Coordinates of C-alpha atoms in Angstrom, one line a residue:
M160 CA -49.2 -20.0 0.0
P161 CA -49.5 -17.2 2.6
P162 CA -46.3 -14.8 2.8
T163 CA -43.9 -15.8 5.6
S164 CA -42.4 -12.7 7.8
S165 CA -38.5 -12.0 7.0
P166 CA -36.2 -12.8 9.4
S167 CA -35.6 -8.9 9.9
T168 CA -39.4 -8.4 11.0
A169 CA -40.1 -11.3 13.4
P170 CA -37.7 -13.5 15.4
A171 CA -37.0 -17.0 14.1
G172 CA -39.4 -19.4 14.9
V173 CA -42.4 -17.0 16.0
A174 CA -45.3 -18.2 13.4
D175 CA -46.8 -15.7 10.8
A176 CA -49.6 -17.1 9.3
G177 CA -49.7 -20.8 10.4
R178 CA -45.8 -21.1 9.5
P179 CA -43.1 -20.7 11.6
A180 CA -40.2 -17.9 10.6
A181 CA -37.3 -19.1 8.3
P182 CA -34.2 -19.9 10.5
R183 CA -31.5 -16.9 10.0
R184 CA -28.7 -17.9 8.1
P185 CA -25.6 -18.6 10.2
R186 CA -22.7 -15.8 9.8
R187 CA -19.8 -17.1 7.6
F188 CA -16.3 -15.9 8.5
G189 CA -13.6 -15.3 5.8
W190 CA -10.9 -12.7 4.9
P191 CA -12.5 -9.5 5.0
R192 CA -13.4 -7.4 2.0
R193 CA -12.6 -3.8 3.2
V194 CA -8.6 -2.4 2.8
F195 CA -9.1 -1.1 6.5
S196 CA -9.5 -4.8 7.8
Q197 CA -7.7 -6.8 5.1
V198 CA -4.5 -4.1 6.3
L199 CA -4.7 -4.6 10.0
L200 CA -5.3 -8.5 9.6
M201 CA -2.4 -8.2 7.7
Q202 CA -0.4 -5.9 9.9
L203 CA -1.5 -8.4 12.8
L204 CA -0.1 -11.5 11.2
I205 CA 3.2 -10.3 10.5
V206 CA 3.6 -8.9 13.7
L207 CA 2.6 -12.1 15.3
G208 CA 5.0 -14.2 12.8
V209 CA 8.1 -11.7 13.7
T210 CA 7.3 -12.0 17.3
V211 CA 7.3 -16.0 17.3
L212 CA 10.3 -15.7 14.7
A213 CA 12.4 -13.7 17.0
T214 CA 11.2 -15.5 20.1
G215 CA 12.6 -18.6 18.2
L216 CA 15.9 -17.3 17.0
F217 CA 16.6 -16.3 20.4
L218 CA 15.6 -19.6 21.6
A219 CA 17.2 -21.7 19.6
P220 CA 20.9 -20.6 20.4
L221 CA 20.2 -20.3 24.2
S222 CA 19.4 -23.9 24.4
A223 CA 22.8 -24.5 22.6
Q224 CA 24.7 -22.3 24.8
L225 CA 23.1 -24.0 28.0
D226 CA 24.5 -26.9 26.3
D227 CA 27.7 -26.1 25.3
Q228 CA 28.0 -24.6 29.2
A229 CA 26.8 -28.0 30.7
M230 CA 29.5 -29.8 28.7
R231 CA 32.2 -27.4 30.0
R232 CA 31.0 -27.8 33.4
A233 CA 31.2 -31.8 33.0
L234 CA 34.8 -31.4 31.6
A235 CA 36.0 -28.7 34.1
I236 CA 34.8 -30.8 37.0
A237 CA 36.2 -34.0 35.2
E238 CA 40.0 -32.4 34.7
T239 CA 39.9 -31.2 38.4
T240 CA 39.2 -35.0 39.6
A241 CA 41.8 -36.8 37.4
S242 CA 44.8 -36.1 40.0
A243 CA 48.1 -37.9 40.4
E244 CA 46.7 -39.1 43.7
L245 CA 43.6 -40.4 42.3
A246 CA 46.1 -42.2 39.4
A247 CA 48.1 -43.8 42.6
D248 CA 44.7 -44.9 44.2
L249 CA 43.7 -46.4 40.9
T250 CA 46.8 -48.3 40.4
A251 CA 47.5 -49.3 44.2
S252 CA 44.1 -50.7 44.8
R253 CA 41.1 -53.1 42.8
P254 CA 37.5 -51.9 41.7
S255 CA 35.5 -52.0 44.8
P256 CA 32.2 -50.0 46.6
D257 CA 34.4 -49.5 49.3
G258 CA 37.7 -48.6 47.8
P259 CA 39.7 -45.4 47.7
V260 CA 38.7 -44.2 44.3
Q261 CA 34.9 -44.2 45.1
A262 CA 35.3 -42.6 48.0
E263 CA 36.7 -39.9 46.3
A264 CA 34.7 -39.5 43.1
D265 CA 31.6 -39.5 45.7
R266 CA 33.0 -37.2 47.6
I267 CA 33.6 -34.6 44.2
R268 CA 30.2 -35.7 42.6
R269 CA 28.1 -34.6 46.0
E270 CA 30.0 -31.0 46.2
T271 CA 29.9 -30.3 42.4
G272 CA 26.2 -31.4 41.8
A273 CA 27.3 -33.8 38.9
E274 CA 25.0 -36.6 38.2
Y275 CA 27.8 -39.0 38.0
V276 CA 31.8 -39.1 38.7
V277 CA 33.1 -42.3 36.8
V278 CA 37.0 -43.5 36.5
M279 CA 37.6 -46.4 34.7
D280 CA 41.4 -48.1 34.0
R281 CA 42.8 -48.9 30.7
Q282 CA 40.3 -51.5 30.0
G283 CA 37.2 -49.8 30.5
V284 CA 36.1 -51.0 33.7
R285 CA 34.6 -48.7 36.5
W286 CA 36.4 -48.3 39.6
S287 CA 33.5 -46.1 40.7
H288 CA 29.8 -45.2 39.7
T289 CA 26.9 -43.8 41.6
D290 CA 25.4 -46.9 40.8
P291 CA 28.1 -49.2 43.1
A292 CA 26.8 -52.7 41.9
Q293 CA 28.5 -51.1 38.3
I294 CA 31.4 -51.0 39.6
G295 CA 34.0 -53.5 38.2
R296 CA 32.0 -53.6 35.1
T297 CA 32.9 -52.2 31.4
V298 CA 31.3 -48.8 30.6
S299 CA 28.5 -48.4 27.8
T300 CA 30.1 -45.8 26.0
D301 CA 33.0 -45.9 24.1
P302 CA 36.7 -44.5 26.1
S303 CA 38.8 -44.6 23.7
A304 CA 39.1 -40.6 22.9
A305 CA 40.0 -40.3 26.9
L306 CA 42.3 -43.0 26.7
A307 CA 44.2 -42.0 23.6
G308 CA 45.0 -38.6 25.5
R309 CA 42.0 -36.1 24.2
D310 CA 39.3 -34.4 26.3
L311 CA 35.8 -35.2 24.6
M312 CA 32.8 -33.2 25.7
E313 CA 29.1 -34.6 24.1
I314 CA 25.7 -35.0 24.6
D315 CA 25.4 -38.7 24.8
S316 CA 22.8 -41.3 26.6
G317 CA 24.3 -43.8 29.0
T318 CA 23.0 -46.3 32.3
L319 CA 21.6 -43.3 33.5
G320 CA 20.0 -41.7 30.5
R321 CA 20.7 -38.6 28.7
S322 CA 24.0 -36.3 29.8
A323 CA 26.0 -33.6 29.3
R324 CA 29.8 -35.6 29.6
G325 CA 33.0 -34.6 29.8
K326 CA 36.0 -37.2 29.5
V327 CA 39.6 -36.4 30.1
P328 CA 42.6 -38.8 30.6
L329 CA 43.8 -39.7 33.5
R330 CA 47.9 -40.0 34.4
D331 CA 50.1 -40.8 36.9
G332 CA 53.1 -38.7 38.1
R333 CA 55.1 -39.8 35.0
G334 CA 52.3 -38.7 32.7
N335 CA 51.5 -42.1 31.4
I336 CA 47.7 -42.4 31.2
V337 CA 46.6 -45.5 33.3
G338 CA 43.1 -44.7 32.9
A339 CA 40.3 -41.7 32.3
V340 CA 37.4 -40.0 33.9
S341 CA 33.6 -39.2 32.9
V342 CA 31.9 -37.0 34.5
G343 CA 28.2 -36.2 33.5
I344 CA 25.9 -33.2 34.2
E345 CA 22.1 -34.1 34.2
Y346 CA 20.5 -32.9 30.9
D347 CA 17.3 -32.4 32.6
S348 CA 18.6 -29.3 34.7
V349 CA 19.6 -27.9 31.5
R350 CA 16.3 -28.0 30.0
A351 CA 14.9 -26.7 33.3
R352 CA 16.8 -23.6 33.0
L353 CA 15.9 -23.3 29.7
L354 CA 12.1 -23.7 30.2
S355 CA 12.3 -20.9 33.1
A356 CA 13.9 -18.3 30.9
I357 CA 10.7 -18.6 28.8
P358 CA 8.1 -16.8 30.9
G359 CA 9.9 -14.1 31.0
L360 CA 10.6 -14.1 27.4
L361 CA 7.1 -14.6 26.7
A362 CA 6.6 -11.8 28.5
Y363 CA 9.1 -9.4 26.5
A364 CA 7.7 -11.1 22.9
G365 CA 3.6 -10.2 24.4
G366 CA 4.9 -6.6 24.9
A367 CA 5.9 -6.2 21.7
L368 CA 2.8 -8.0 20.3
A369 CA 0.5 -5.4 21.7
V370 CA 2.6 -2.0 20.1
G371 CA 3.0 -3.6 17.6
A372 CA -0.8 -4.3 17.5
L373 CA -2.1 -0.5 18.4
A374 CA 0.6 0.6 16.2
A375 CA -1.2 -1.7 13.1
Y376 CA -4.4 -0.7 14.5
L377 CA -3.5 3.2 14.0
I378 CA -2.0 2.9 10.4
S379 CA -4.6 0.7 9.2
R380 CA -7.4 3.6 10.5
R381 CA -5.3 6.5 8.4
L382 CA -5.4 4.1 5.6
Q383 CA -9.3 3.8 6.2
R384 CA -10.0 7.5 5.8
Q385 CA -7.9 7.7 3.1
T386 CA -9.3 5.1 1.2
H387 CA -12.8 6.2 1.9
D388 CA -13.2 2.6 3.7
L389 CA -12.7 0.7 -0.1
A390 CA -12.5 -2.5 -0.6
F391 CA -9.4 -3.7 -2.5
S392 CA -11.6 -5.5 -5.6
D393 CA -13.2 -1.8 -6.1
I394 CA -9.4 -0.3 -5.8
A395 CA -8.2 -2.8 -8.5
A396 CA -11.5 -2.1 -10.8
L397 CA -10.8 1.4 -10.4
L398 CA -7.0 0.8 -11.2
A399 CA -7.9 -1.1 -14.3
E400 CA -10.8 1.6 -15.7
R401 CA -7.9 3.8 -15.0
E402 CA -5.2 2.3 -17.2
A403 CA -7.5 1.2 -19.9
M404 CA -8.9 4.6 -20.1
L405 CA -5.4 6.2 -20.2
H406 CA -4.2 3.8 -22.6
G407 CA -7.0 3.7 -24.6
I408 CA -7.5 7.1 -25.7
R409 CA -5.9 8.5 -28.3
E410 CA -4.7 12.1 -27.1
G411 CA -1.8 12.3 -25.1
V412 CA -2.0 12.4 -20.8
L413 CA 0.8 13.7 -18.9
A414 CA 0.3 14.2 -15.0
L415 CA 2.8 16.3 -12.3
D416 CA 3.0 16.4 -8.8
R417 CA 3.8 19.4 -7.2
T418 CA 7.5 19.1 -7.6
G419 CA 7.0 19.3 -11.1
S420 CA 8.0 15.8 -11.5
I421 CA 6.4 13.7 -14.2
R422 CA 3.9 11.3 -12.2
L423 CA 1.8 9.5 -15.2
L424 CA 2.6 9.0 -18.9
N425 CA 0.4 7.0 -21.0
D426 CA 1.6 5.7 -24.1
E427 CA 0.1 8.6 -26.7
A428 CA 2.4 10.9 -24.2
Q429 CA 5.7 9.1 -24.7
R430 CA 5.1 8.5 -28.6
L431 CA 3.8 12.6 -29.0
L432 CA 6.8 13.6 -26.1
G433 CA 9.5 11.2 -27.3
L434 CA 10.0 9.7 -23.8
G435 CA 9.4 6.4 -22.1
P436 CA 8.6 5.0 -18.9
E437 CA 11.9 5.4 -17.8
H438 CA 11.1 9.2 -17.8
T439 CA 8.4 8.6 -14.9
G440 CA 9.6 10.3 -11.6
R441 CA 12.1 13.2 -13.3
P442 CA 11.3 16.3 -13.2
L443 CA 9.8 18.0 -16.4
E444 CA 13.3 20.0 -17.2
E445 CA 15.2 17.2 -17.1
A446 CA 12.9 15.1 -19.1
L447 CA 12.4 17.4 -22.1
G448 CA 14.9 20.5 -21.6
A449 CA 14.7 24.0 -22.0
G450 CA 12.1 25.2 -24.3
R451 CA 8.2 26.3 -25.0
T452 CA 7.1 22.9 -24.6
T453 CA 8.2 22.5 -20.8
D454 CA 7.0 26.1 -20.2
V455 CA 3.5 25.1 -21.6
L456 CA 3.4 21.6 -19.2
A457 CA 4.7 23.9 -16.1
G458 CA 2.0 26.3 -16.1
R459 CA 4.7 29.1 -17.4
V460 CA 2.5 29.8 -20.4
T461 CA -1.2 30.0 -19.6
G462 CA -4.0 29.6 -22.2
E463 CA -6.2 27.1 -23.9
D464 CA -5.1 24.9 -26.9
L465 CA -1.5 26.2 -26.6
V466 CA 0.6 25.4 -29.9
A467 CA 4.2 23.6 -28.7
V468 CA 6.5 22.0 -31.0
R469 CA 8.1 18.7 -30.0
G470 CA 10.7 17.5 -32.5
Q471 CA 9.2 17.9 -36.0
R472 CA 5.4 17.5 -33.9
V473 CA 3.0 20.1 -33.7
L474 CA 1.1 19.3 -29.9
I475 CA -2.1 21.4 -29.1
V476 CA -1.6 21.3 -25.0
N477 CA -3.9 22.3 -22.1
R478 CA -3.5 22.3 -18.5
M479 CA -5.5 21.6 -16.1
P480 CA -4.2 21.7 -12.7
T481 CA -5.2 19.4 -9.5
D482 CA -6.1 19.8 -5.8
D483 CA -3.0 18.5 -4.8
G484 CA -0.7 21.4 -6.2
G485 CA 0.1 19.2 -9.5
A486 CA -1.5 19.2 -12.7
V487 CA -2.8 17.5 -15.7
A488 CA -2.0 18.1 -19.2
T489 CA -3.7 16.7 -22.7
L490 CA -1.8 17.0 -25.5
R491 CA -3.1 16.3 -29.5
D492 CA -1.1 15.8 -32.3
R493 CA -1.7 18.1 -35.1
T494 CA 1.5 17.5 -37.2
E495 CA -0.4 15.9 -40.1
L496 CA -3.2 18.7 -40.1
E497 CA -0.7 21.5 -40.2
K498 CA 1.4 20.1 -43.0
L499 CA -2.1 19.7 -44.7
G500 CA -3.2 23.1 -44.1
R501 CA -0.3 24.6 -45.4
E502 CA -0.1 22.6 -48.4
L503 CA -4.0 23.6 -49.0
D504 CA -2.6 27.5 -48.7
A505 CA 0.4 26.7 -50.9
T506 CA -2.1 25.1 -53.5
R507 CA -4.8 27.8 -53.4
G508 CA -1.8 30.4 -54.0
L509 CA -0.3 27.9 -56.8
I510 CA -4.0 28.2 -57.9
D511 CA -4.1 32.3 -58.0
A512 CA -0.8 32.4 -59.5
L513 CA -2.1 29.7 -62.3
R514 CA -4.5 31.8 -63.6
A515 CA -2.5 34.6 -63.8
Q516 CA 0.3 32.8 -65.8
D517 CA -2.8 31.6 -68.3
H518 CA -3.2 35.0 -69.5
E519 CA 0.7 35.5 -70.5
H520 CA 0.3 32.1 -71.9
A521 CA -2.6 33.3 -74.2
N522 CA -0.3 36.1 -74.8
R523 CA 2.7 34.2 -76.1
M524 CA 0.2 31.7 -77.9
H525 CA -1.2 34.8 -79.9
T526 CA 2.4 35.9 -80.5
L527 CA 3.6 32.6 -81.7
L528 CA 0.3 32.2 -84.3
G529 CA 0.7 35.6 -85.3
L530 CA 4.0 35.3 -86.4
L531 CA 3.1 31.9 -88.0
E532 CA 0.3 33.6 -89.7
L533 CA 2.9 36.1 -91.1
Q534 CA 5.1 33.1 -92.2
M535 CA 8.0 34.7 -89.5
Y536 CA 9.2 31.2 -88.9
E537 CA 12.8 32.5 -88.3
E538 CA 11.1 34.9 -85.6
A539 CA 8.6 32.3 -84.3
V540 CA 11.8 29.9 -83.9
E541 CA 13.7 32.5 -81.8
F542 CA 10.7 33.2 -79.7
V543 CA 10.0 29.9 -78.6
T544 CA 13.5 29.1 -77.9
E545 CA 13.5 31.8 -75.9
V546 CA 10.8 31.3 -73.9
A547 CA 11.8 27.8 -73.5
G548 CA 15.3 28.4 -72.5
V549 CA 14.4 30.7 -70.1
H550 CA 13.5 27.7 -67.6
R551 CA 16.3 26.0 -68.8
A552 CA 18.8 28.0 -67.8
T553 CA 17.3 28.4 -64.7
A554 CA 17.4 24.9 -63.6
E555 CA 21.3 24.4 -65.1
Q556 CA 22.4 27.4 -63.0
V557 CA 21.0 26.1 -59.6
T558 CA 22.1 22.9 -60.1
E559 CA 25.5 23.9 -61.5
K560 CA 26.1 25.5 -57.5
V561 CA 23.7 23.2 -55.3
R562 CA 24.5 19.6 -56.1
D563 CA 22.1 18.0 -54.1
P564 CA 19.1 16.7 -56.3
L565 CA 16.1 17.4 -53.2
L566 CA 17.7 21.0 -52.7
A567 CA 18.1 21.6 -56.5
A568 CA 14.8 20.7 -57.3
L569 CA 13.3 22.4 -54.1
L570 CA 15.0 25.6 -55.5
V571 CA 13.9 25.1 -59.0
G572 CA 10.2 24.4 -57.7
K573 CA 9.9 27.5 -55.6
A574 CA 11.4 30.0 -58.4
T575 CA 8.4 29.0 -60.6
V576 CA 6.1 29.2 -57.5
A577 CA 7.7 33.0 -56.8
A578 CA 7.7 33.9 -60.3
E579 CA 3.9 33.7 -60.4
R580 CA 4.0 36.2 -57.2
G581 CA 5.8 38.5 -58.5
V582 CA 9.3 37.9 -57.3
S583 CA 12.5 36.7 -58.0
L584 CA 14.3 34.4 -56.4
R585 CA 18.1 34.1 -57.4
I586 CA 21.2 32.0 -55.8
A587 CA 23.6 34.2 -54.6
P588 CA 27.5 34.5 -56.2
G589 CA 29.2 32.4 -52.9
T590 CA 26.7 29.5 -53.7
L591 CA 28.5 26.3 -53.8
L592 CA 26.8 23.1 -51.8
P593 CA 28.5 19.7 -52.5
D594 CA 26.5 16.5 -52.4
R595 CA 27.5 15.3 -49.2
L596 CA 24.6 15.9 -46.9
V597 CA 24.0 13.6 -44.2
E598 CA 19.8 14.3 -43.9
P599 CA 19.6 15.9 -47.2
R600 CA 15.6 16.1 -45.8
E601 CA 16.3 18.1 -42.7
L602 CA 18.0 20.9 -45.0
V603 CA 15.0 20.7 -47.6
T604 CA 12.7 21.6 -44.5
V605 CA 14.8 24.4 -43.3
V606 CA 15.0 25.7 -46.8
G607 CA 11.6 25.2 -47.6
N608 CA 10.3 27.0 -44.6
L609 CA 12.6 30.0 -44.7
V610 CA 12.4 30.7 -48.4
D611 CA 8.2 30.6 -48.3
N612 CA 8.1 33.0 -45.7
A613 CA 10.8 35.2 -47.7
V614 CA 8.5 35.0 -50.8
D615 CA 5.9 36.1 -48.5
A616 CA 7.2 38.9 -46.9
A617 CA 8.7 40.4 -50.4
A618 CA 5.6 40.1 -52.3
G619 CA 4.2 43.1 -53.7
T620 CA 7.0 45.2 -52.6
P621 CA 8.8 47.4 -55.2
E622 CA 11.4 45.0 -57.1
A623 CA 10.4 41.9 -54.8
T624 CA 13.9 39.8 -54.4
V625 CA 14.4 36.8 -52.4
E626 CA 18.6 35.6 -52.5
V627 CA 19.5 31.8 -51.4
E628 CA 23.0 31.5 -50.2
L629 CA 23.9 27.6 -49.6
R630 CA 27.8 26.9 -49.1
A631 CA 29.9 24.7 -47.2
E632 CA 32.9 25.0 -44.4
G633 CA 34.0 21.9 -43.6
R634 CA 31.5 19.7 -42.6
T635 CA 29.2 22.9 -42.0
A636 CA 26.3 23.6 -43.8
L637 CA 26.0 27.7 -44.0
L638 CA 22.3 29.0 -45.3
R639 CA 21.5 32.5 -45.5
V640 CA 18.2 33.7 -46.8
A641 CA 17.3 37.4 -47.6
D642 CA 14.3 39.2 -48.7
S643 CA 13.3 42.8 -49.7
G644 CA 10.0 42.7 -47.6
P645 CA 9.6 45.1 -44.2
G646 CA 12.1 42.8 -41.8
V647 CA 12.1 42.3 -38.5
P648 CA 12.5 45.0 -36.2
A649 CA 15.1 44.3 -33.7
D650 CA 13.1 44.0 -30.3
R651 CA 11.3 40.9 -32.5
R652 CA 14.0 39.0 -33.8
E653 CA 14.0 36.2 -31.3
L654 CA 10.0 36.0 -30.9
V655 CA 10.2 34.6 -34.7
F656 CA 11.3 31.8 -33.6
T657 CA 8.6 31.0 -31.2
E658 CA 6.2 28.5 -31.5
G659 CA 2.9 30.0 -32.2
W660 CA 3.6 33.8 -32.9
S661 CA 3.1 35.0 -36.2
T662 CA 2.1 38.6 -37.6
K663 CA 0.1 36.5 -40.4
D664 CA -3.5 36.6 -40.8
R665 CA -4.7 32.9 -39.7
P666 CA -4.6 30.6 -42.8
A667 CA -8.1 29.6 -44.3
H668 CA -8.0 26.0 -43.5
G669 CA -8.2 27.0 -39.6
G670 CA -4.8 26.5 -39.0
R671 CA -2.3 27.8 -37.0
R672 CA 0.5 30.3 -37.4
G673 CA 4.5 30.8 -36.0
L674 CA 5.4 27.2 -36.1
G675 CA 7.9 27.4 -39.4
L676 CA 10.6 28.9 -37.9
A677 CA 10.3 27.5 -35.1
L678 CA 10.6 24.3 -37.1
V679 CA 14.0 25.5 -38.4
R680 CA 15.5 26.8 -35.2
R681 CA 14.3 23.4 -33.3
L682 CA 16.3 21.5 -36.6
A683 CA 19.3 23.5 -36.6
E684 CA 19.8 23.5 -32.4
R685 CA 19.1 19.4 -32.8
Q686 CA 22.4 19.6 -34.8
G687 CA 24.0 21.9 -32.5
G688 CA 23.6 24.4 -35.0
T689 CA 22.5 28.1 -34.5
A690 CA 19.1 30.2 -36.3
A691 CA 19.5 33.8 -36.4
V692 CA 17.9 36.7 -38.4
A693 CA 18.9 40.5 -38.6
E694 CA 18.9 43.0 -41.4
A695 CA 19.6 42.8 -44.5
A696 CA 21.8 44.9 -46.7
A697 CA 18.4 45.9 -48.2
G698 CA 16.6 46.8 -45.6
G699 CA 14.8 43.6 -45.6
A700 CA 15.2 40.3 -43.4
E701 CA 17.9 38.3 -43.7
F702 CA 17.7 34.4 -41.9
T703 CA 20.9 32.7 -41.4
V704 CA 21.1 29.1 -40.4
A705 CA 24.7 27.2 -39.4
L706 CA 24.1 23.0 -39.4
P707 CA 27.4 21.6 -38.2
E708 CA 28.5 18.0 -39.2
A709 CA 26.0 18.2 -42.0
L710 CA 28.0 16.7 -44.6
T711 CA 30.3 13.9 -44.9
A712 CA 34.4 13.9 -45.2
A713 CA 34.9 15.5 -48.5
G714 CA 34.1 13.4 -51.8
S715 CA 36.3 12.9 -54.8
D716 CA 34.0 15.1 -57.3
I717 CA 34.3 17.7 -54.9
D718 CA 37.8 17.5 -54.4
S719 CA 39.3 17.3 -58.0
D720 CA 36.8 20.7 -58.5
S721 CA 38.3 22.1 -56.2
D722 CA 41.9 21.1 -56.6
S723 CA 41.4 22.4 -60.5
D724 CA 40.1 25.6 -59.2
S725 CA 43.0 26.1 -56.7
D726 CA 44.9 25.3 -59.5
S727 CA 43.7 27.6 -61.7
D728 CA 44.0 30.7 -59.0
S729 CA 47.4 29.6 -58.3
D730 CA 48.4 30.0 -61.9
S731 CA 46.9 33.3 -62.0
G732 CA 48.2 34.5 -58.8
E733 CA 44.4 36.2 -58.7
R734 CA 40.9 34.6 -57.7
A735 CA 38.9 34.7 -61.0
P736 CA 36.3 37.0 -60.4
A737 CA 32.7 35.8 -59.0
D738 CA 30.2 34.3 -61.0
P739 CA 27.0 36.7 -61.2
P740 CA 23.7 35.7 -59.7
A741 CA 22.0 32.7 -60.7
R742 CA 18.6 34.3 -61.3
C743 CA 15.9 31.6 -61.0
E744 CA 13.0 34.1 -63.1
P745 CA 14.1 36.7 -65.8
S746 CA 13.5 39.4 -63.6
S747 CA 15.1 41.9 -61.4
P748 CA 17.3 40.7 -58.3
A749 CA 15.3 40.1 -55.2
R750 CA 15.7 40.3 -51.4
G751 CA 13.9 37.8 -49.7
G752 CA 12.7 36.9 -46.1
A753 CA 9.5 36.9 -44.0
R754 CA 7.9 35.3 -40.9

């Protein structure tokens, strides 16, 4: 088959290779696709609708107002007509086209421009009418209201058609009702007044419509430039893809506007920062509060892969400014990775300590074997009892002063690890913490971080020592950890609590330092407490933490112990001497702390 020319290359009806060209498709008119066209059309329709509605709302009360004016005019004419002289003529004559009542009514009708002036007696018989043939006949509408002494205004139809009517009673000189007067204003005149007002009203409405159309066009042109002349379907697709991307990725995304207010939060950012959809639109400082996380997100701290702590989460933050003066920040959760990294470092240190302990254990076994071969059985029993008793006594001393089982177990375990590193961990004489903690795990986190740092700082120093003191003052838990390490210079005592700040080398697992003390202060401040560092008495570092409302109300066990102690003190009149420090290892006393 020979090819036919397309409509774009040949006009319709021109033959190509013996065949006529394909006819053009008729253009189909429908709803426009572009944002500019749709907004313009919608605005024009809105302006037109508002104009029509405003015109209708104006005309509706105007029609009612004109009706009311016509009825009041008819009523006023009727009241003027119903005079005592007319009542006298009514009672002194009979209904006749030539009578005085008809003559007076006809005169008033011509002078006032009324459609009719009807005078009737108490039986409703007409004494005057525009059509003389109707005189002597009963009126077509009910006159009872006027004959009862009441004035009446209405729009009604009668023998002369639809009219605005006013009816009043007709009284004689003594005030007796002898009839009624009914005056009608032609309703077509009322309608004519209404129609005459419409052209001017439509002129004003057309002017308002033209101004509105011009404003709609200018607004739509600006919108066209801002939307790059996209169709609504394209914008909807872009928004759908954006929402799917933001809420589907496993990284937190937070967008800020030029004023520093939160513009967007995806699901992961809400989870990591502990925020909700209601925080969108609020300033960053109001939503998050002051702190390093806020400083990093606001751009006051610059760099890549910045570390921030939010609650108990360790976050990696990257911030990118936008062209409109705002910024977009991404957040990654490194909490579990950091925790595993620290556990890996601790495990490696423990393995090294176990290798060293293996040699000591072998020496003990050789000693025990020699005592048995020499048949020195009593000495062997004493040797084994002494070795086992040291660890048992350590546990008993800790549990006697620290009543919470989680904290006691933590300190016993830390004492073993510290001993393997050549550090003596001891419990201070003033330690006494009842088993009344509200959140034991949070205090375990605080104590564990401080003791680990103290052991790291004290390790390798002469007479390496770490001292831990835990006591209660009412419902406040007080913690003090001192070490024999190099201490913290006065100008760096606030920096040690900053996220990401550390003097230690990067760990082997590739994680980040400077998070433990930041978590300690964050937990303390969250409970309304404090965390600080100062110089210890022996020259090392001394960390103190106060946690208000960390304990519940006093229990019966603690109260009874306290009462018995106070009774014994009061009997003697003197306080019993303090117990010696409970040493967790059979080594010399130690002072602790670290970063």
